[in-house]
Amino acid sequence: MLQSYLKDTWVSPAASGPATDVHDAVTGEVVCRVAAQAPDLAGAFDHARDVGGPALRALTFHQRADLLDALAAAVRERREELYALSARAGATLLDARYDVDGGIRVLRDYAARARAELPDDGYLVEGPAERLARGEDFVGLHLCTPSPGLMLQVNAFNFPVWAPLEKLAQALLAGLPGIVKPATPTAYVTEHLVRIATDAAVLPPGTLQLAVGSIRPALDLLGEQDVLSFTGSAATAALLRAHPRVVARSVRFNAEADSVNAIVLGPDVRPGSDLFAGFVREVTTEMTVKAGQKCTAIRRILVPREVEPAALAAISAALSAVTIGNPASPEVRMGALVSLAQRDEVRRAARTIAAAGRFVHGDPGKVTLVDADAERGAFLDTILIAADPDAGAPHEVEPFGPVATVLAYRDTAHATDLLARGRGSLAATLVSDDIPWTLAVLRQAAPWHGRLHVLDTADLGQTTGHGSPLAALKHGGPGRAGGGSELAGVRGVVDLMQRTAVQASPRLAATLRASEQARS
Amino acid sequence: MLQSYLKDTWVSPAASGPATDVHDAVTGEVVCRVAAQAPDLAGAFDHARDVGGPALRALTFHQRADLLDALAAAVRERREELYALSARAGATLLDARYDVDGGIRVLRDYAARARAELPDDGYLVEGPAERLARGEDFVGLHLCTPSPGLMLQVNAFNFPVWAPLEKLAQALLAGLPGIVKPATPTAYVTEHLVRIATDAAVLPPGTLQLAVGSIRPALDLLGEQDVLSFTGSAATAALLRAHPRVVARSVRFNAEADSVNAIVLGPDVRPGSDLFAGFVREVTTEMTVKAGQKCTAIRRILVPREVEPAALAAISAALSAVTIGNPASPEVRMGALVSLAQRDEVRRAARTIAAAGRFVHGDPGKVTLVDADAERGAFLDTILIAADPDAGAPHEVEPFGPVATVLAYRDTAHATDLLARGRGSLAATLVSDDIPWTLAVLRQAAPWHGRLHVLDTADLGQTTGHGSPLAALKHGGPGRAGGGSELAGVRGVVDLMQRTAVQASPRLAATLRASEQARS
């Protein structure tokens, strides 16, 4: 029975309450049980507000950065343990590194940014002071202060390490203690992460708590100074956003929801070219890393009509080389989905899309495996579909697994129109060396996307890829993608604080700025 | 029957439908009728998206700034007409100027800011480009583009000119056409404003529409690229925020709700001093401008316990000098509330608060008037209450009229605690020459406030006052105040656009920046 970490103590849920079995994604064995209800959430909220918050707010941004570095070091020290647990959730070593090493990296990146871009003080003055009257005796500036609240993280199952660390990095810098609610299928990985942090005792009391179980009762504890940070499905995002307490208290709500992300092959890219090969590589990587269980993964592949046969052939060939099976086997490139339930949902989604076209590679009902059992493990073949670009399903249905659909576009206007039919996406990749074409598509596509990744011959060798969110850049997209914002460098930290306009005499404004600068 | 301006045409509602009489606040005469239902909203939404949006997006920020200046000139030309109509809503000439001239000023201010701080292009590149890989061939920056949507304004009754112009200034600059839904009690003032704009034909077709009537059907027309900008009560804000369509489409929602704003007299300020006189002036102004019908108006007056008697006496004396009556009379300093219904609500609220204390000045049931009838007009005396600072009502109940409550605090910690009991406010004023005290209160109070106005002997002669929102500064507060943000200089314009992270080769990034700079 998985424990929660509340009020600086590991606590077990009531043994008698309802609970869910969590199964190994590869073998089907029971890994742990997750109780439906977390113990004493009200006490945990008070503890975060009364103990964790004041401890953080007493520190400067630079001192909070030290906490991130200490946490990163503690996780790095024991990362092998997290890799091993991740394999039980279906992740290959590469997948686990993406999650675990990515989490360590985001902590360090934010620590470095805080030292470089924020003062060695507990609050931030945004200036310069602007004159507000005809004379010089009345000026305005903005003051960003930590909110005396907490961040409640409601996380998805696919990044049990990166997601809590990424949110924690920003929250701790902003002076907000964190309460982490992990998704049930991978809660044991997040639990181990928190155990590593608490064993190392690198964070002040009350600044990190773990609440395993239903999040419902916690929502009624949120207040005006809290942040609810959600990653997951659009349906759950809608429930949280409209929750009476969240609405009544104007609780700051941030959502990052799955979306139907696209890649667009430019009309200038010839099959056989290096850039075309890069396009195929990008698609294959996105379909297979974490078995396609990434909210940014490419689901729609837009290609010029005349290139469709070549694209289908090249992607199919690349997918045929992907070995699937037990993620612990070194020759395996793609592991399992997180659960049998997820596998069944992806199968259904793939069949719905294929109804508007045909399966080109892979079969949702059949898969050849290395060192694993297709009945017990949540395995799925890689699946490539070719569909009518003007049908609805390819733009609306998201198979959260190794599935993508090729859609042939007629001309540039058709391509940008198809992009927008995702109704708001986290990320898209444009593949082209034609700068005017790229700029034209970029400007049309931008309002519908949180991030646009341009692949051309010049950056082909250095790109971090379509799927990697980077701390420097805004993550999160409009519309279906949830309308939120994460990461975005130091901006993301400042966005978690309260920005207050201050109108005052120059002498007071100068004192505010000086007290900040004296320490920095 | 008040008309709507939809699809570039003035249209009347169906004569047979249900409608509301709007009364003159002073005489009780019927000014106009407002139909419950606006005609053809779906057509208006399409028109904004298909005609207005593309027209705006074809312009650069500087060209859009020209539109604001042209609109400002048109309104200025005919502002006397708006003053006259405002008097029917109970506003004195000073009140009307606050609204009308304030609206002209915000248009001009934003035009000047756009020219100074935004490029002469249709989008904005936020740089510098940051290296994202070990090598130099892959960089990131952010691109801010206009959303292909619209802004639906749902406005409060108290600023029928300033509010639509303020929102329109930012929306037009951001490339969003506006649809204005005025509040029923002053819809005729906003209607006249829009008539002035359309008579002058200064805005491109489809960029400004007026929808008189219920807003309910319009909500179901909102989409992912739209902005819903609301000003009004917290209760309505909650309804809009949780509206199924708003939630399902991640419609960007901004709320500015009334809050229980405070002023705090510092322990160093002696009765009889210039600063004490300034404090009394600030309180009296806030209570009487627009008869206290301002969302930023001071409702709670926090004073040191030992100064309470002197404060009550001085404020009462100042209020006694305020002549109340027909706003058209030159000797009148305070006019009427907007309607009899509002007056009754304010009376109820004042009595609820006084139950935790006593009336010190004024009587909710009685008022002496100049050139007006207390039975027909929505008049109310200025009302000062002294109440138990630890009671609930003074911090929770907002009398939206010329009513404020003096609350005596014991020490600084008590004062900051009382400030926070407003659960999030738009604005507070701190009155003190004691810099350490001011800084201490400022840092504690900041997370609970959108704006903090510091009154000291140095800025006493030049302050624009507690109640004036300025274009340079963020307007909008956390929690009860709605958790939104308006104005905030150019930041407010950029916040209405979509910010998209772009990852690309340096050559593409340079082209993006160059195409912006070539035009600027």
Short mmCIF file of C-alpha atoms in Angstrom, two decimals, chain A residues 38-187:
data_model
loop_
_atom_site.label_atom_id
_atom_site.label_comp_id
_atom_site.label_asym_id
_atom_site.label_seq_id
_atom_site.Cartn_x
_atom_site.Cartn_y
_atom_site.Cartn_z
CA ALA A 38 -5.23 10.27 1.07
CA PRO A 39 -4.97 10.74 4.86
CA ASP A 40 -5.38 14.20 6.46
CA LEU A 41 -5.16 16.58 3.52
CA ALA A 42 -6.39 19.53 5.59
CA GLY A 43 -3.46 19.07 7.95
CA ALA A 44 -1.09 18.90 4.99
CA PHE A 45 -2.45 22.14 3.53
CA ASP A 46 -2.09 23.92 6.88
CA HIS A 47 1.43 22.57 7.23
CA ALA A 48 2.43 23.87 3.80
CA ARG A 49 0.96 27.29 4.55
CA ASP A 50 2.14 27.61 8.15
CA VAL A 51 5.55 25.94 7.97
CA GLY A 52 6.70 25.44 4.37
CA GLY A 53 5.66 28.81 2.95
CA PRO A 54 7.26 30.98 5.67
CA ALA A 55 10.48 28.93 5.43
CA LEU A 56 10.71 29.53 1.68
CA ARG A 57 9.74 33.18 1.84
CA ALA A 58 12.49 33.79 4.40
CA LEU A 59 15.00 32.78 1.70
CA THR A 60 16.21 34.82 -1.24
CA PHE A 61 15.82 33.63 -4.84
CA HIS A 62 19.47 32.56 -4.80
CA GLN A 63 19.05 30.57 -1.59
CA ARG A 64 16.00 28.87 -3.09
CA ALA A 65 18.16 28.07 -6.14
CA ASP A 66 20.53 26.24 -3.77
CA LEU A 67 17.61 24.04 -2.72
CA LEU A 68 17.03 23.06 -6.35
CA ASP A 69 20.68 22.16 -6.81
CA ALA A 70 20.67 20.09 -3.62
CA LEU A 71 17.56 18.26 -4.75
CA ALA A 72 19.09 17.66 -8.18
CA ALA A 73 22.20 16.18 -6.57
CA ALA A 74 20.13 13.91 -4.33
CA VAL A 75 18.09 12.59 -7.27
CA ARG A 76 21.19 12.14 -9.44
CA GLU A 77 22.83 10.07 -6.70
CA ARG A 78 20.01 7.53 -6.79
CA ARG A 79 18.74 7.84 -10.33
CA GLU A 80 19.41 4.16 -11.12
CA GLU A 81 16.66 3.24 -8.66
CA LEU A 82 14.26 5.43 -10.58
CA TYR A 83 15.30 3.91 -13.92
CA ALA A 84 14.59 0.43 -12.53
CA LEU A 85 11.14 1.41 -11.27
CA SER A 86 10.38 3.16 -14.57
CA ALA A 87 11.01 -0.12 -16.43
CA ARG A 88 8.10 -1.62 -14.50
CA ALA A 89 5.94 1.16 -15.96
CA GLY A 90 7.05 0.08 -19.47
CA ALA A 91 9.88 2.58 -19.99
CA THR A 92 13.14 1.71 -21.72
CA LEU A 93 16.35 3.11 -20.27
CA LEU A 94 16.22 5.91 -22.81
CA ASP A 95 12.62 6.71 -21.83
CA ALA A 96 13.55 6.71 -18.15
CA ARG A 97 16.48 9.02 -18.77
CA TYR A 98 14.21 11.37 -20.65
CA ASP A 99 12.07 11.54 -17.52
CA VAL A 100 14.65 11.31 -14.70
CA ASP A 101 17.68 13.07 -16.20
CA GLY A 102 15.30 15.61 -17.72
CA GLY A 103 13.97 16.31 -14.24
CA ILE A 104 17.48 16.75 -12.82
CA ARG A 105 18.33 19.04 -15.73
CA VAL A 106 15.29 21.27 -15.25
CA LEU A 107 16.16 21.74 -11.56
CA ARG A 108 19.71 22.77 -12.40
CA ASP A 109 18.65 24.94 -15.28
CA TYR A 110 16.21 26.85 -13.07
CA ALA A 111 18.80 27.22 -10.31
CA ALA A 112 21.22 28.78 -12.80
CA ARG A 113 18.56 31.05 -14.27
CA ALA A 114 17.49 32.26 -10.83
CA ARG A 115 21.06 33.21 -9.96
CA ALA A 116 21.59 34.96 -13.28
CA GLU A 117 18.25 36.69 -13.72
CA LEU A 118 16.73 37.20 -10.28
CA PRO A 119 18.11 39.29 -7.41
CA ASP A 120 19.50 37.83 -4.20
CA ASP A 121 16.34 38.94 -2.45
CA GLY A 122 12.94 37.51 -1.66
CA TYR A 123 10.97 39.68 -4.03
CA LEU A 124 11.43 41.32 -7.41
CA VAL A 125 11.05 44.96 -8.42
CA GLU A 126 10.11 45.50 -12.06
CA GLY A 127 11.19 48.92 -13.17
CA PRO A 128 12.34 51.40 -14.11
CA ALA A 129 10.04 53.63 -12.10
CA GLU A 130 7.75 55.48 -14.50
CA ARG A 131 6.61 59.06 -13.87
CA LEU A 132 2.86 59.14 -13.27
CA ALA A 133 2.25 62.88 -12.85
CA ARG A 134 3.38 66.09 -14.53
CA GLY A 135 5.91 66.63 -11.76
CA GLU A 136 8.58 64.21 -10.66
CA ASP A 137 7.25 63.34 -7.21
CA PHE A 138 4.91 60.48 -8.08
CA VAL A 139 6.15 57.35 -9.82
CA GLY A 140 5.03 53.78 -10.50
CA LEU A 141 6.68 50.39 -10.72
CA HIS A 142 5.68 46.78 -10.20
CA LEU A 143 6.56 44.59 -7.26
CA CYS A 144 6.43 40.79 -7.56
CA THR A 145 6.03 39.06 -4.20
CA PRO A 146 5.59 35.40 -3.20
CA SER A 147 1.99 34.43 -2.51
CA PRO A 148 1.38 33.08 1.01
CA GLY A 149 -0.14 29.92 -0.46
CA LEU A 150 0.94 26.65 -2.02
CA MET A 151 1.02 24.84 -5.34
CA LEU A 152 -1.12 21.75 -5.68
CA GLN A 153 0.28 19.64 -8.51
CA VAL A 154 -2.10 17.23 -10.21
CA ASN A 155 0.11 15.24 -12.52
CA ALA A 156 -0.25 12.87 -15.46
CA PHE A 157 1.13 9.33 -15.46
CA ASN A 158 3.62 9.77 -18.27
CA PHE A 159 6.36 11.82 -16.57
CA PRO A 160 6.35 10.68 -12.93
CA VAL A 161 9.73 12.33 -12.25
CA TRP A 162 10.15 15.23 -14.68
CA ALA A 163 6.67 16.69 -14.13
CA PRO A 164 6.81 17.03 -10.33
CA LEU A 165 10.38 18.34 -10.47
CA GLU A 166 9.65 20.83 -13.23
CA LYS A 167 6.70 22.29 -11.31
CA LEU A 168 8.57 22.15 -8.02
CA ALA A 169 11.51 24.06 -9.51
CA GLN A 170 9.32 27.01 -10.42
CA ALA A 171 7.15 26.82 -7.29
CA LEU A 172 10.05 26.70 -4.83
CA LEU A 173 11.75 29.64 -6.56
CA ALA A 174 8.48 31.56 -6.39
CA GLY A 175 8.23 30.83 -2.66
CA LEU A 176 5.39 28.30 -2.93
CA PRO A 177 5.57 24.95 -1.13
CA GLY A 178 4.37 22.00 -3.22
CA ILE A 179 1.85 19.26 -2.65
CA VAL A 180 2.21 16.57 -5.31
CA LYS A 181 -0.71 14.39 -6.37
CA PRO A 182 0.69 11.66 -8.66
CA ALA A 183 -1.35 9.77 -11.25
CA THR A 184 -2.24 6.30 -10.01
CA PRO A 185 -0.53 4.16 -12.74
CA THR A 186 2.95 5.54 -11.96
CA ALA A 187 2.41 6.82 -8.41
#
